[in-house]
Amino acid sequence: MSSSFRTIELSDAPFESQGLRFLTVKTPNLEGRGDICLYVPEVDKDIDNLPIYILLHGVYGSAWIWAMKGGAHKAAEKLINNKTIEPAIIAMPSDGLWGDGSAYYSHHSKNFDNWIVNDVVIAIKENIPEAKNSNSTCIGGLSMGGYGALSLGAKFPEKFKAISGHSSITKLEQMTLFVEEPLEEYTNNNDLPDVIDCIKSNQNRLPKLRFDCGVKDELIKPNRLLHKELNKLNIEHIYEEFEGGHEWPYWIKHVEKTLMFFDEFS
């Protein structure tokens, strides 16, 4: 089968472990290469339609971080083995590796949004046999990745069955809490900088939506505000608060909620 990409590299099975695989793709959307870490569960050889659950990382991280700091593949494996969820592929792409974080939309002539929404899914379906005929994709993330998931899920509702955010940035200006790049580096090419604006643009055809935040998180007030704004618009969603802050112990604990939520609608 011909590839949609000029070059693509896939890790070799003898050197893989814990169900993790790695893809590197060259794409015009990034004007270069992007990485995808994948968890591919063991299933019967004739299964080729596993759903794809995308998890977006936060600032400073890359494709490896959801697995190697968050254990997302272990969470998925546990839930699959105890039959809490059906088998699914967990896709953990890089954000495009611009600055401290790209925020997952187009700027500086790079289409970070199309990389996630289109390239990641195409690369998986073309190179992972278990996903060849997948027809179900969900998107989630933490912090900047939560911003990406909520924004991209709302802007491209036809692409996703469900959206989930943990400790999400809700307005682009909140990136300044984490990155050294000035805000104008992001805003010069962005018409919809706030999650609520993205949601309003497609509020009648949104995927299923949930998000949560720790009560000690510096982003708790923005998340509470988004919850109130969604209620005012009568947009169906789930919002939850838990103990914890903007930290990996929180995300490690609650990523299972994302995976179980996705399973409901895949």
mmCIF file of C-alpha atoms in Angstrom:
data_model
loop_
_atom_site.group_PDB
_atom_site.id
_atom_site.type_symbol
_atom_site.label_atom_id
_atom_site.label_comp_id
_atom_site.label_asym_id
_atom_site.label_seq_id
_atom_site.Cartn_x
_atom_site.Cartn_y
_atom_site.Cartn_z
ATOM 1 C CA MET A 1 0.000 0.000 0.000
ATOM 2 C CA SER A 2 1.328 3.422 -0.916
ATOM 3 C CA SER A 3 1.932 5.861 1.917
ATOM 4 C CA SER A 4 0.336 9.271 2.365
ATOM 5 C CA PHE A 5 3.708 10.540 3.593
ATOM 6 C CA ARG A 6 7.065 10.970 1.900
ATOM 7 C CA THR A 7 8.841 9.097 4.690
ATOM 8 C CA ILE A 8 7.668 7.135 7.694
ATOM 9 C CA GLU A 9 9.595 5.008 10.182
ATOM 10 C CA LEU A 10 8.000 2.363 12.405
ATOM 11 C CA SER A 11 9.719 0.618 15.305
ATOM 12 C CA ASP A 12 10.511 -3.087 14.905
ATOM 13 C CA ALA A 13 8.641 -5.650 16.977
ATOM 14 C CA PRO A 14 11.740 -7.465 18.396
ATOM 15 C CA PHE A 15 12.830 -4.253 20.110
ATOM 16 C CA GLU A 16 9.456 -3.014 21.326
ATOM 17 C CA SER A 17 8.177 -3.552 24.861
ATOM 18 C CA GLN A 18 5.055 -3.106 26.985
ATOM 19 C CA GLY A 19 2.907 -2.888 23.869
ATOM 20 C CA LEU A 20 4.504 0.409 22.868
ATOM 21 C CA ARG A 21 5.341 1.218 19.253
ATOM 22 C CA PHE A 22 6.820 4.369 17.717
ATOM 23 C CA LEU A 23 6.176 6.149 14.433
ATOM 24 C CA THR A 24 8.068 9.072 12.918
ATOM 25 C CA VAL A 25 6.308 10.807 10.044
ATOM 26 C CA LYS A 26 7.443 13.525 7.682
ATOM 27 C CA THR A 27 4.514 15.797 6.852
ATOM 28 C CA PRO A 28 4.039 19.145 5.120
ATOM 29 C CA ASN A 29 1.811 20.186 8.019
ATOM 30 C CA LEU A 30 4.896 20.341 10.259
ATOM 31 C CA GLU A 31 7.355 21.190 7.490
ATOM 32 C CA GLY A 32 9.307 18.247 8.867
ATOM 33 C CA ARG A 33 8.886 15.233 11.120
ATOM 34 C CA GLY A 34 6.515 14.385 13.937
ATOM 35 C CA ASP A 35 6.577 11.502 16.414
ATOM 36 C CA ILE A 36 3.786 9.251 17.654
ATOM 37 C CA CYS A 37 4.059 6.854 20.581
ATOM 38 C CA LEU A 38 1.426 4.106 20.422
ATOM 39 C CA TYR A 39 0.059 1.492 22.750
ATOM 40 C CA VAL A 40 -1.282 -1.393 20.684
ATOM 41 C CA PRO A 41 -3.007 -4.101 22.723
ATOM 42 C CA GLU A 42 -2.765 -7.777 21.825
ATOM 43 C CA VAL A 43 -5.874 -8.830 19.917
ATOM 44 C CA ASP A 44 -6.862 -11.537 17.430
ATOM 45 C CA LYS A 45 -5.063 -11.239 14.109
ATOM 46 C CA ASP A 46 -8.283 -10.673 12.189
ATOM 47 C CA ILE A 47 -9.183 -7.524 14.177
ATOM 48 C CA ASP A 48 -8.434 -4.412 12.133
ATOM 49 C CA ASN A 49 -10.870 -1.812 13.456
ATOM 50 C CA LEU A 50 -9.671 -0.884 16.939
ATOM 51 C CA PRO A 51 -10.725 2.607 18.030
ATOM 52 C CA ILE A 52 -7.985 5.233 18.315
ATOM 53 C CA TYR A 53 -7.776 7.264 21.524
ATOM 54 C CA ILE A 54 -5.477 10.278 21.114
ATOM 55 C CA LEU A 55 -3.840 11.712 24.236
ATOM 56 C CA LEU A 56 -2.190 15.125 23.859
ATOM 57 C CA HIS A 57 0.678 16.126 26.127
ATOM 58 C CA GLY A 58 1.273 19.433 27.888
ATOM 59 C CA VAL A 59 4.092 21.964 27.573
ATOM 60 C CA TYR A 60 7.701 20.787 27.719
ATOM 61 C CA GLY A 61 6.753 17.203 26.839
ATOM 62 C CA SER A 62 6.645 15.154 23.666
ATOM 63 C CA ALA A 63 5.320 11.871 22.302
ATOM 64 C CA TRP A 64 6.964 9.792 25.025
ATOM 65 C CA ILE A 65 5.638 11.578 28.080
ATOM 66 C CA TRP A 66 2.105 10.164 28.469
ATOM 67 C CA ALA A 67 3.658 6.686 28.567
ATOM 68 C CA MET A 68 6.980 7.259 30.303
ATOM 69 C CA LYS A 69 5.783 9.722 32.971
ATOM 70 C CA GLY A 70 2.053 9.026 32.967
ATOM 71 C CA GLY A 71 1.843 5.272 32.407
ATOM 72 C CA ALA A 72 -1.150 5.733 30.107
ATOM 73 C CA HIS A 73 -0.407 2.441 28.364
ATOM 74 C CA LYS A 74 -0.421 0.644 31.710
ATOM 75 C CA ALA A 75 -3.759 2.205 32.606
ATOM 76 C CA ALA A 76 -5.198 1.087 29.273
ATOM 77 C CA GLU A 77 -3.750 -2.412 29.629
ATOM 78 C CA LYS A 78 -5.285 -2.824 33.085
ATOM 79 C CA LEU A 79 -8.713 -1.641 31.961
ATOM 80 C CA ILE A 80 -8.624 -3.871 28.887
ATOM 81 C CA ASN A 81 -7.453 -6.947 30.795
ATOM 82 C CA ASN A 82 -10.158 -6.626 33.436
ATOM 83 C CA LYS A 83 -12.710 -5.981 30.681
ATOM 84 C CA THR A 84 -13.635 -2.523 31.940
ATOM 85 C CA ILE A 85 -13.046 -1.192 28.419
ATOM 86 C CA GLU A 86 -12.821 -2.821 25.005
ATOM 87 C CA PRO A 87 -9.371 -2.947 23.359
ATOM 88 C CA ALA A 88 -8.252 0.351 21.851
ATOM 89 C CA ILE A 89 -5.094 1.928 20.488
ATOM 90 C CA ILE A 90 -3.694 4.766 22.594
ATOM 91 C CA ALA A 91 -2.005 7.334 20.345
ATOM 92 C CA MET A 92 0.339 9.802 22.018
ATOM 93 C CA PRO A 93 1.710 12.233 19.400
ATOM 94 C CA SER A 94 4.139 15.070 19.817
ATOM 95 C CA ASP A 95 2.649 18.554 19.486
ATOM 96 C CA GLY A 96 5.070 19.445 16.688
ATOM 97 C CA LEU A 97 7.822 20.532 19.083
ATOM 98 C CA TRP A 98 7.565 24.287 18.576
ATOM 99 C CA GLY A 99 8.864 26.379 21.487
ATOM 100 C CA ASP A 100 7.770 25.219 24.906
ATOM 101 C CA GLY A 101 4.506 24.114 23.332
ATOM 102 C CA SER A 102 2.670 24.642 20.047
ATOM 103 C CA ALA A 103 -0.844 24.807 21.584
ATOM 104 C CA TYR A 104 -1.993 22.514 18.755
ATOM 105 C CA TYR A 105 -3.184 24.985 16.134
ATOM 106 C CA SER A 106 -1.739 26.665 13.053
ATOM 107 C CA HIS A 107 0.938 29.350 13.415
ATOM 108 C CA HIS A 108 4.398 30.119 12.057
ATOM 109 C CA SER A 109 3.440 28.410 8.766
ATOM 110 C CA LYS A 110 2.986 25.068 10.526
ATOM 111 C CA ASN A 111 -0.389 23.342 10.797
ATOM 112 C CA PHE A 112 -0.117 21.752 14.218
ATOM 113 C CA ASP A 113 -3.885 21.198 14.234
ATOM 114 C CA ASN A 114 -3.939 19.269 10.951
ATOM 115 C CA TRP A 115 -0.982 17.211 12.136
ATOM 116 C CA ILE A 116 -3.089 15.960 15.048
ATOM 117 C CA VAL A 117 -6.510 15.788 13.425
ATOM 118 C CA ASN A 118 -5.475 14.275 10.084
ATOM 119 C CA ASP A 119 -1.868 13.051 9.905
ATOM 120 C CA VAL A 120 -1.791 11.163 13.190
ATOM 121 C CA VAL A 121 -4.895 9.132 12.362
ATOM 122 C CA ILE A 122 -3.847 8.466 8.763
ATOM 123 C CA ALA A 123 -0.358 7.356 9.814
ATOM 124 C CA ILE A 124 -1.807 4.928 12.347
ATOM 125 C CA LYS A 125 -4.363 3.449 9.963
ATOM 126 C CA GLU A 126 -1.752 2.988 7.245
ATOM 127 C CA ASN A 127 0.901 1.401 9.466
ATOM 128 C CA ILE A 128 -0.848 -0.398 12.331
ATOM 129 C CA PRO A 129 -2.861 -3.369 11.011
ATOM 130 C CA GLU A 130 -5.119 -3.408 14.060
ATOM 131 C CA ALA A 131 -6.372 0.067 13.096
ATOM 132 C CA LYS A 132 -6.572 -0.336 9.302
ATOM 133 C CA ASN A 133 -10.353 0.004 9.245
ATOM 134 C CA SER A 134 -10.831 1.991 12.441
ATOM 135 C CA ASN A 135 -13.881 4.241 12.320
ATOM 136 C CA SER A 136 -13.798 5.665 15.833
ATOM 137 C CA THR A 137 -11.429 8.337 17.171
ATOM 138 C CA CYS A 138 -11.537 10.200 20.489
ATOM 139 C CA ILE A 139 -9.261 12.975 21.736
ATOM 140 C CA GLY A 140 -8.063 13.938 25.212
ATOM 141 C CA GLY A 141 -5.157 15.635 26.891
ATOM 142 C CA LEU A 142 -3.693 17.388 29.906
ATOM 143 C CA SER A 143 -2.979 21.108 30.447
ATOM 144 C CA MET A 144 -1.968 22.444 26.995
ATOM 145 C CA GLY A 145 -3.069 19.057 25.693
ATOM 146 C CA GLY A 146 -6.452 19.605 27.324
ATOM 147 C CA TYR A 147 -6.654 22.914 25.472
ATOM 148 C CA GLY A 148 -5.802 21.069 22.272
ATOM 149 C CA ALA A 149 -8.339 18.326 22.881
ATOM 150 C CA LEU A 150 -11.191 20.669 23.784
ATOM 151 C CA SER A 151 -10.390 23.078 20.947
ATOM 152 C CA LEU A 152 -9.723 20.555 18.182
ATOM 153 C CA GLY A 153 -12.589 18.326 19.243
ATOM 154 C CA ALA A 154 -14.941 21.303 18.989
ATOM 155 C CA LYS A 155 -13.470 22.724 15.757
ATOM 156 C CA PHE A 156 -13.491 19.340 13.994
ATOM 157 C CA PRO A 157 -16.533 17.588 15.491
ATOM 158 C CA GLU A 158 -16.890 15.228 12.538
ATOM 159 C CA LYS A 159 -13.519 13.675 13.402
ATOM 160 C CA PHE A 160 -14.189 12.594 16.986
ATOM 161 C CA LYS A 161 -16.667 10.595 19.042
ATOM 162 C CA ALA A 162 -15.692 12.089 22.400
ATOM 163 C CA ILE A 163 -13.448 14.712 24.056
ATOM 164 C CA SER A 164 -11.814 14.695 27.490
ATOM 165 C CA GLY A 165 -9.599 17.260 29.195
ATOM 166 C CA HIS A 166 -7.562 17.131 32.409
ATOM 167 C CA SER A 167 -6.398 20.380 34.069
ATOM 168 C CA SER A 168 -7.035 22.144 30.788
ATOM 169 C CA ILE A 169 -5.887 25.523 29.642
ATOM 170 C CA THR A 170 -9.162 27.146 28.558
ATOM 171 C CA LYS A 171 -7.945 30.455 27.134
ATOM 172 C CA LEU A 172 -4.810 30.852 25.058
ATOM 173 C CA GLU A 173 -3.532 33.625 27.332
ATOM 174 C CA GLN A 174 -3.046 31.002 30.062
ATOM 175 C CA MET A 175 -0.128 29.597 28.067
ATOM 176 C CA THR A 176 1.930 32.437 29.527
ATOM 177 C CA LEU A 177 1.795 30.640 32.891
ATOM 178 C CA PHE A 178 4.018 27.935 31.422
ATOM 179 C CA VAL A 179 5.969 29.066 28.339
ATOM 180 C CA GLU A 180 8.694 31.610 27.674
ATOM 181 C CA GLU A 181 7.406 32.548 24.207
ATOM 182 C CA PRO A 182 5.414 35.824 24.249
ATOM 183 C CA LEU A 183 1.662 35.569 23.799
ATOM 184 C CA GLU A 184 1.705 37.390 20.461
ATOM 185 C CA GLU A 185 3.730 34.523 19.003
ATOM 186 C CA TYR A 186 0.514 32.523 19.316
ATOM 187 C CA THR A 187 -2.234 35.097 18.826
ATOM 188 C CA ASN A 188 -1.054 36.651 15.556
ATOM 189 C CA ASN A 189 -2.592 33.779 13.591
ATOM 190 C CA ASN A 190 -5.471 32.660 15.800
ATOM 191 C CA ASP A 191 -9.105 33.622 15.295
ATOM 192 C CA LEU A 192 -10.491 31.380 18.056
ATOM 193 C CA PRO A 193 -8.096 31.599 21.007
ATOM 194 C CA ASP A 194 -10.541 30.456 23.702
ATOM 195 C CA VAL A 195 -12.061 27.005 24.143
ATOM 196 C CA ILE A 196 -15.541 28.443 24.596
ATOM 197 C CA ASP A 197 -15.307 30.197 21.210
ATOM 198 C CA CYS A 198 -14.389 26.929 19.522
ATOM 199 C CA ILE A 199 -17.294 25.200 21.236
ATOM 200 C CA LYS A 200 -19.760 27.926 20.272
ATOM 201 C CA SER A 201 -18.743 27.602 16.627
ATOM 202 C CA ASN A 202 -20.136 24.045 16.516
ATOM 203 C CA GLN A 203 -22.294 23.811 19.602
ATOM 204 C CA ASN A 204 -25.077 21.887 17.870
ATOM 205 C CA ARG A 205 -22.857 19.036 16.702
ATOM 206 C CA LEU A 206 -20.243 18.565 19.381
ATOM 207 C CA PRO A 207 -18.788 15.174 20.322
ATOM 208 C CA LYS A 208 -19.495 13.907 23.825
ATOM 209 C CA LEU A 209 -17.616 16.118 26.265
ATOM 210 C CA ARG A 210 -16.064 15.814 29.708
ATOM 211 C CA PHE A 211 -13.302 17.594 31.618
ATOM 212 C CA ASP A 212 -11.918 17.726 35.140
ATOM 213 C CA CYS A 213 -9.505 19.733 37.270
ATOM 214 C CA GLY A 214 -7.780 19.458 40.625
ATOM 215 C CA VAL A 215 -8.998 21.801 43.338
ATOM 216 C CA LYS A 216 -5.403 22.903 44.048
ATOM 217 C CA ASP A 217 -4.634 23.519 40.369
ATOM 218 C CA GLU A 218 -3.852 27.063 39.262
ATOM 219 C CA LEU A 219 -6.292 26.465 36.403
ATOM 220 C CA ILE A 220 -9.248 25.560 38.622
ATOM 221 C CA LYS A 221 -10.980 28.945 38.258
ATOM 222 C CA PRO A 222 -10.788 28.944 34.437
ATOM 223 C CA ASN A 223 -12.158 25.394 34.368
ATOM 224 C CA ARG A 224 -15.019 26.351 36.674
ATOM 225 C CA LEU A 225 -15.763 29.314 34.423
ATOM 226 C CA LEU A 226 -15.859 27.091 31.335
ATOM 227 C CA HIS A 227 -18.286 24.788 33.151
ATOM 228 C CA LYS A 228 -20.550 27.761 33.931
ATOM 229 C CA GLU A 229 -20.363 29.036 30.356
ATOM 230 C CA LEU A 230 -21.348 25.627 29.010
ATOM 231 C CA ASN A 231 -24.280 25.451 31.420
ATOM 232 C CA LYS A 232 -25.485 28.873 30.265
ATOM 233 C CA LEU A 233 -25.426 27.600 26.694
ATOM 234 C CA ASN A 234 -27.207 24.387 27.716
ATOM 235 C CA ILE A 235 -24.353 22.337 26.261
ATOM 236 C CA GLU A 236 -24.343 18.815 27.655
ATOM 237 C CA HIS A 237 -21.084 17.918 29.351
ATOM 238 C CA ILE A 238 -19.520 16.342 32.423
ATOM 239 C CA TYR A 239 -17.327 18.436 34.693
ATOM 240 C CA GLU A 240 -15.625 17.012 37.775
ATOM 241 C CA GLU A 241 -13.260 18.286 40.454
ATOM 242 C CA PHE A 242 -10.873 16.149 42.475
ATOM 243 C CA GLU A 243 -8.131 16.562 45.019
ATOM 244 C CA GLY A 244 -4.765 17.440 43.556
ATOM 245 C CA GLY A 245 -2.858 20.020 41.570
ATOM 246 C CA HIS A 246 -1.228 20.535 38.199
ATOM 247 C CA GLU A 247 0.971 17.465 38.459
ATOM 248 C CA TRP A 248 1.572 13.964 37.190
ATOM 249 C CA PRO A 249 0.124 12.136 40.211
ATOM 250 C CA TYR A 250 -3.218 13.769 39.377
ATOM 251 C CA TRP A 251 -3.105 12.855 35.681
ATOM 252 C CA ILE A 252 -1.883 9.314 36.346
ATOM 253 C CA LYS A 253 -4.854 8.771 38.638
ATOM 254 C CA HIS A 254 -7.527 10.249 36.404
ATOM 255 C CA VAL A 255 -6.524 9.199 32.882
ATOM 256 C CA GLU A 256 -8.604 6.078 33.477
ATOM 257 C CA LYS A 257 -11.695 8.300 33.531
ATOM 258 C CA THR A 258 -10.818 9.491 30.038
ATOM 259 C CA LEU A 259 -10.333 5.967 28.728
ATOM 260 C CA MET A 260 -13.601 4.735 30.233
ATOM 261 C CA PHE A 261 -15.449 7.767 28.888
ATOM 262 C CA PHE A 262 -14.103 7.141 25.390
ATOM 263 C CA ASP A 263 -15.098 3.500 25.604
ATOM 264 C CA GLU A 264 -18.735 4.488 26.125
ATOM 265 C CA PHE A 265 -18.933 6.141 22.714
ATOM 266 C CA SER A 266 -16.550 4.119 20.535
#
